[in-house]
PDB file of C-alpha atoms in Angstrom:
ATOM      1  CA  UNK Q   1     101.681  70.907  86.717  1.00  0.00           C
ATOM      2  CA  UNK Q   2     103.664  72.771  89.374  1.00  0.00           C
ATOM      3  CA  UNK Q   3     105.568  74.597  86.642  1.00  0.00           C
ATOM      4  CA  UNK Q   4     102.347  75.922  85.109  1.00  0.00           C
ATOM      5  CA  UNK Q   5     100.993  76.860  88.511  1.00  0.00           C
ATOM      6  CA  UNK Q   6     104.190  78.632  89.485  1.00  0.00           C
ATOM      7  CA  UNK Q   7     104.625  80.565  86.244  1.00  0.00           C
ATOM      8  CA  UNK Q   8     100.946  81.235  85.491  1.00  0.00           C
ATOM      9  CA  UNK Q   9     101.188  85.062  85.624  1.00  0.00           C
ATOM     10  CA  UNK Q  10     104.125  85.071  83.200  1.00  0.00           C
ATOM     11  CA  UNK Q  11     102.444  82.655  80.789  1.00  0.00           C
ATOM     12  CA  UNK Q  12      99.085  84.437  80.917  1.00  0.00           C
ATOM     13  CA  UNK Q  13     100.638  87.853  80.343  1.00  0.00           C
ATOM     14  CA  UNK Q  14     102.792  86.550  77.495  1.00  0.00           C
ATOM     15  CA  UNK Q  15      99.792  84.895  75.795  1.00  0.00           C
ATOM     16  CA  UNK Q  16      97.670  88.042  76.207  1.00  0.00           C
ATOM     17  CA  UNK Q  17     100.528  90.109  74.770  1.00  0.00           C
ATOM     18  CA  UNK Q  18     100.781  87.828  71.747  1.00  0.00           C
ATOM     19  CA  UNK Q  19      97.027  88.119  71.184  1.00  0.00           C
ATOM     20  CA  UNK Q  20      97.169  91.916  71.389  1.00  0.00           C
ATOM     21  CA  UNK Q  21     100.185  92.101  69.060  1.00  0.00           C
ATOM     22  CA  UNK Q  22      98.499  89.710  66.624  1.00  0.00           C
ATOM     23  CA  UNK Q  23      95.430  91.930  66.535  1.00  0.00           C
ATOM     24  CA  UNK Q  24      97.627  94.985  65.888  1.00  0.00           C
ATOM     25  CA  UNK Q  25      99.443  93.119  63.104  1.00  0.00           C
ATOM     26  CA  UNK Q  26      96.093  92.013  61.673  1.00  0.00           C
ATOM     27  CA  UNK Q  27      94.893  95.618  61.590  1.00  0.00           C
ATOM     28  CA  UNK Q  28      98.122  97.373  60.517  1.00  0.00           C
ATOM     29  CA  UNK Q  29      99.869  94.687  58.495  1.00  0.00           C
ATOM     30  CA  UNK Q  30     103.166  93.033  59.303  1.00  0.00           C
ATOM     31  CA  UNK Q  31     105.222  95.835  57.794  1.00  0.00           C
ATOM     32  CA  UNK Q  32     103.834  99.224  58.757  1.00  0.00           C
ATOM     33  CA  UNK Q  33     103.400 101.519  55.776  1.00  0.00           C
ATOM     34  CA  UNK Q  34     104.281 105.052  56.789  1.00  0.00           C
ATOM     35  CA  UNK Q  35     102.325 107.534  54.721  1.00  0.00           C
ATOM     36  CA  UNK Q  36     101.580 111.248  54.864  1.00  0.00           C
ATOM     37  CA  UNK Q  37     104.911 112.097  56.451  1.00  0.00           C
ATOM     38  CA  UNK Q  38     104.357 109.955  59.550  1.00  0.00           C
ATOM     39  CA  UNK Q  39     107.906 108.603  59.544  1.00  0.00           C
ATOM     40  CA  UNK Q  40     108.557 109.774  63.104  1.00  0.00           C
ATOM     41  CA  UNK Q  41     105.477 108.164  64.651  1.00  0.00           C
ATOM     42  CA  UNK Q  42     107.059 104.790  65.607  1.00  0.00           C
ATOM     43  CA  UNK Q  43     110.113 106.573  66.932  1.00  0.00           C
ATOM     44  CA  UNK Q  44     107.984 108.830  69.129  1.00  0.00           C
ATOM     45  CA  UNK Q  45     105.952 105.868  70.416  1.00  0.00           C
ATOM     46  CA  UNK Q  46     109.137 103.924  71.114  1.00  0.00           C
ATOM     47  CA  UNK Q  47     110.697 106.858  72.993  1.00  0.00           C
ATOM     48  CA  UNK Q  48     107.552 107.120  75.109  1.00  0.00           C
ATOM     49  CA  UNK Q  49     107.523 103.376  75.835  1.00  0.00           C
ATOM     50  CA  UNK Q  50     111.217 103.443  76.787  1.00  0.00           C
ATOM     51  CA  UNK Q  51     110.833 106.380  79.157  1.00  0.00           C
ATOM     52  CA  UNK Q  52     107.773 104.882  80.870  1.00  0.00           C
ATOM     53  CA  UNK Q  53     109.495 101.488  81.146  1.00  0.00           C
ATOM     54  CA  UNK Q  54     112.573 103.078  82.680  1.00  0.00           C
ATOM     55  CA  UNK Q  55     110.488 104.931  85.229  1.00  0.00           C
ATOM     56  CA  UNK Q  56     108.522 101.832  86.222  1.00  0.00           C
ATOM     57  CA  UNK Q  57     111.754  99.829  86.406  1.00  0.00           C
ATOM     58  CA  UNK Q  58     113.105 102.369  88.871  1.00  0.00           C
ATOM     59  CA  UNK Q  59     109.949 102.181  90.961  1.00  0.00           C
ATOM     60  CA  UNK Q  60     110.113  98.385  91.028  1.00  0.00           C
ATOM     61  CA  UNK Q  61     113.699  98.401  92.197  1.00  0.00           C
ATOM     62  CA  UNK Q  62     112.783 100.940  94.876  1.00  0.00           C
ATOM     63  CA  UNK Q  63     109.903  98.755  96.048  1.00  0.00           C
ATOM     64  CA  UNK Q  64     112.246  95.769  96.351  1.00  0.00           C
ATOM     65  CA  UNK Q  65     114.648  97.924  98.362  1.00  0.00           C
ATOM     66  CA  UNK Q  66     111.783  98.958 100.658  1.00  0.00           C
ATOM     67  CA  UNK Q  67     110.824  95.330 101.131  1.00  0.00           C
ATOM     68  CA  UNK Q  68     114.346  94.336 102.060  1.00  0.00           C
ATOM     69  CA  UNK Q  69     114.441  97.241 104.520  1.00  0.00           C
ATOM     70  CA  UNK Q  70     111.601  95.693 106.529  1.00  0.00           C
ATOM     71  CA  UNK Q  71     113.220  92.263 106.765  1.00  0.00           C
ATOM     72  CA  UNK Q  72     112.875  92.142 110.533  1.00  0.00           C
ATOM     73  CA  UNK Q  73     109.085  92.271 110.447  1.00  0.00           C
ATOM     74  CA  UNK Q  74     107.104  89.178 111.361  1.00  0.00           C
ATOM     75  CA  UNK Q  75     105.345  88.915 107.987  1.00  0.00           C
ATOM     76  CA  UNK Q  76     108.598  88.979 106.030  1.00  0.00           C
ATOM     77  CA  UNK Q  77     110.143  86.441 108.410  1.00  0.00           C
ATOM     78  CA  UNK Q  78     107.193  84.125 107.870  1.00  0.00           C
ATOM     79  CA  UNK Q  79     107.420  84.652 104.105  1.00  0.00           C
ATOM     80  CA  UNK Q  80     111.089  83.666 104.218  1.00  0.00           C
ATOM     81  CA  UNK Q  81     110.314  80.524 106.237  1.00  0.00           C
ATOM     82  CA  UNK Q  82     107.605  79.374 103.822  1.00  0.00           C
ATOM     83  CA  UNK Q  83     109.573  80.252 100.684  1.00  0.00           C
ATOM     84  CA  UNK Q  84     107.137  82.919  99.476  1.00  0.00           C
ATOM     85  CA  UNK Q  85     109.726  85.659  99.848  1.00  0.00           C
ATOM     86  CA  UNK Q  86     112.086  84.005  97.372  1.00  0.00           C
ATOM     87  CA  UNK Q  87     109.251  83.470  94.881  1.00  0.00           C
ATOM     88  CA  UNK Q  88     108.177  87.089  95.280  1.00  0.00           C
ATOM     89  CA  UNK Q  89     111.685  88.445  94.737  1.00  0.00           C
ATOM     90  CA  UNK Q  90     112.289  86.198  91.715  1.00  0.00           C
ATOM     91  CA  UNK Q  91     108.996  87.302  90.151  1.00  0.00           C
ATOM     92  CA  UNK Q  92     109.887  90.905  90.821  1.00  0.00           C
ATOM     93  CA  UNK Q  93     113.235  90.531  89.073  1.00  0.00           C
ATOM     94  CA  UNK Q  94     111.552  88.736  86.144  1.00  0.00           C
ATOM     95  CA  UNK Q  95     109.316  91.782  85.836  1.00  0.00           C
ATOM     96  CA  UNK Q  96     112.359  94.069  86.017  1.00  0.00           C
ATOM     97  CA  UNK Q  97     114.020  91.987  83.304  1.00  0.00           C
ATOM     98  CA  UNK Q  98     110.948  92.356  81.066  1.00  0.00           C
ATOM     99  CA  UNK Q  99     111.073  96.132  81.479  1.00  0.00           C
ATOM    100  CA  UNK Q 100     114.796  96.041  80.709  1.00  0.00           C
ATOM    101  CA  UNK Q 101     114.107  94.026  77.543  1.00  0.00           C
ATOM    102  CA  UNK Q 102     111.496  96.624  76.601  1.00  0.00           C
ATOM    103  CA  UNK Q 103     114.044  99.399  76.976  1.00  0.00           C
ATOM    104  CA  UNK Q 104     116.728  97.536  75.005  1.00  0.00           C
ATOM    105  CA  UNK Q 105     114.381  96.654  72.143  1.00  0.00           C
ATOM    106  CA  UNK Q 106     113.100 100.238  72.167  1.00  0.00           C
ATOM    107  CA  UNK Q 107     116.600 101.624  71.838  1.00  0.00           C
ATOM    108  CA  UNK Q 108     117.253  99.191  68.979  1.00  0.00           C
ATOM    109  CA  UNK Q 109     114.046 100.383  67.363  1.00  0.00           C
ATOM    110  CA  UNK Q 110     115.292 103.976  67.435  1.00  0.00           C
ATOM    111  CA  UNK Q 111     118.280 103.052  65.261  1.00  0.00           C
ATOM    112  CA  UNK Q 112     116.547 100.987  62.567  1.00  0.00           C
ATOM    113  CA  UNK Q 113     114.610 101.765  59.416  1.00  0.00           C
ATOM    114  CA  UNK Q 114     111.776  99.970  57.659  1.00  0.00           C
ATOM    115  CA  UNK Q 115     111.189  96.953  57.200  1.00  0.00           C
ATOM    116  CA  UNK Q 116     113.285  96.041  60.269  1.00  0.00           C
ATOM    117  CA  UNK Q 117     111.717  98.925  62.158  1.00  0.00           C
ATOM    118  CA  UNK Q 118     108.324  97.230  62.011  1.00  0.00           C
ATOM    119  CA  UNK Q 119     109.667  93.937  63.354  1.00  0.00           C
ATOM    120  CA  UNK Q 120     111.523  95.499  66.275  1.00  0.00           C
ATOM    121  CA  UNK Q 121     108.600  97.847  66.943  1.00  0.00           C
ATOM    122  CA  UNK Q 122     106.249  94.879  67.358  1.00  0.00           C
ATOM    123  CA  UNK Q 123     108.780  93.123  69.606  1.00  0.00           C
ATOM    124  CA  UNK Q 124     109.011  96.273  71.736  1.00  0.00           C
ATOM    125  CA  UNK Q 125     105.234  96.400  72.047  1.00  0.00           C
ATOM    126  CA  UNK Q 126     105.157  92.682  72.935  1.00  0.00           C
ATOM    127  CA  UNK Q 127     107.721  93.146  75.724  1.00  0.00           C
ATOM    128  CA  UNK Q 128     105.992  96.304  76.998  1.00  0.00           C
ATOM    129  CA  UNK Q 129     102.557  94.684  77.207  1.00  0.00           C
ATOM    130  CA  UNK Q 130     103.978  91.568  78.869  1.00  0.00           C
ATOM    131  CA  UNK Q 131     105.816  93.708  81.410  1.00  0.00           C
ATOM    132  CA  UNK Q 132     102.698  95.736  82.148  1.00  0.00           C
ATOM    133  CA  UNK Q 133     100.567  92.636  82.711  1.00  0.00           C
ATOM    134  CA  UNK Q 134     103.246  91.267  85.024  1.00  0.00           C
ATOM    135  CA  UNK Q 135     103.321  94.621  86.805  1.00  0.00           C
ATOM    136  CA  UNK Q 136      99.618  94.317  87.603  1.00  0.00           C
ATOM    137  CA  UNK Q 137     100.192  90.996  89.359  1.00  0.00           C
ATOM    138  CA  UNK Q 138     103.324  92.286  91.076  1.00  0.00           C
ATOM    139  CA  UNK Q 139     101.481  95.384  92.260  1.00  0.00           C
ATOM    140  CA  UNK Q 140      98.749  93.206  93.732  1.00  0.00           C
ATOM    141  CA  UNK Q 141     101.378  91.241  95.648  1.00  0.00           C
ATOM    142  CA  UNK Q 142     103.084  94.401  96.886  1.00  0.00           C
ATOM    143  CA  UNK Q 143      99.727  95.720  98.064  1.00  0.00           C
ATOM    144  CA  UNK Q 144      99.079  92.534 100.011  1.00  0.00           C
ATOM    145  CA  UNK Q 145     102.499  92.661 101.644  1.00  0.00           C
ATOM    146  CA  UNK Q 146     102.577  96.354 102.503  1.00  0.00           C
ATOM    147  CA  UNK Q 147      99.044  96.403 103.899  1.00  0.00           C
ATOM    148  CA  UNK Q 148      99.846  93.458 106.189  1.00  0.00           C
ATOM    149  CA  UNK Q 149     103.099  94.933 107.537  1.00  0.00           C
TER     150      UNK Q 149
END
């Protein structure tokens, strides 16, 4: 039970991402049929997802650096004593890893053609949505920490 409680944001965001991807697959089909000269559409979407993911990854790493810069504050000291600081940092790096997976799968998507393009495109969307849902929870935690400091 502690495992589910501890990893609830990751599990919830992954399940929501699967539901969203399943609805997209249900609407578009498993292999996307590119018609009317729309061959570049998945590549453009993937480039956009990769650039946004890279930017957010940079912001997350900067926020972690800011948090480590205020280590001498009372709130951060109390977080370290109770173990919340370690949990927060681990969750932040899990979120960074999800954005990194989004970027890697997006770059792979740029170098593939159909039918493999469709598979990797859906995986990229799955990673991106999971990372964004995790970012919402991480942003809430950052807001709580930085408003209390």
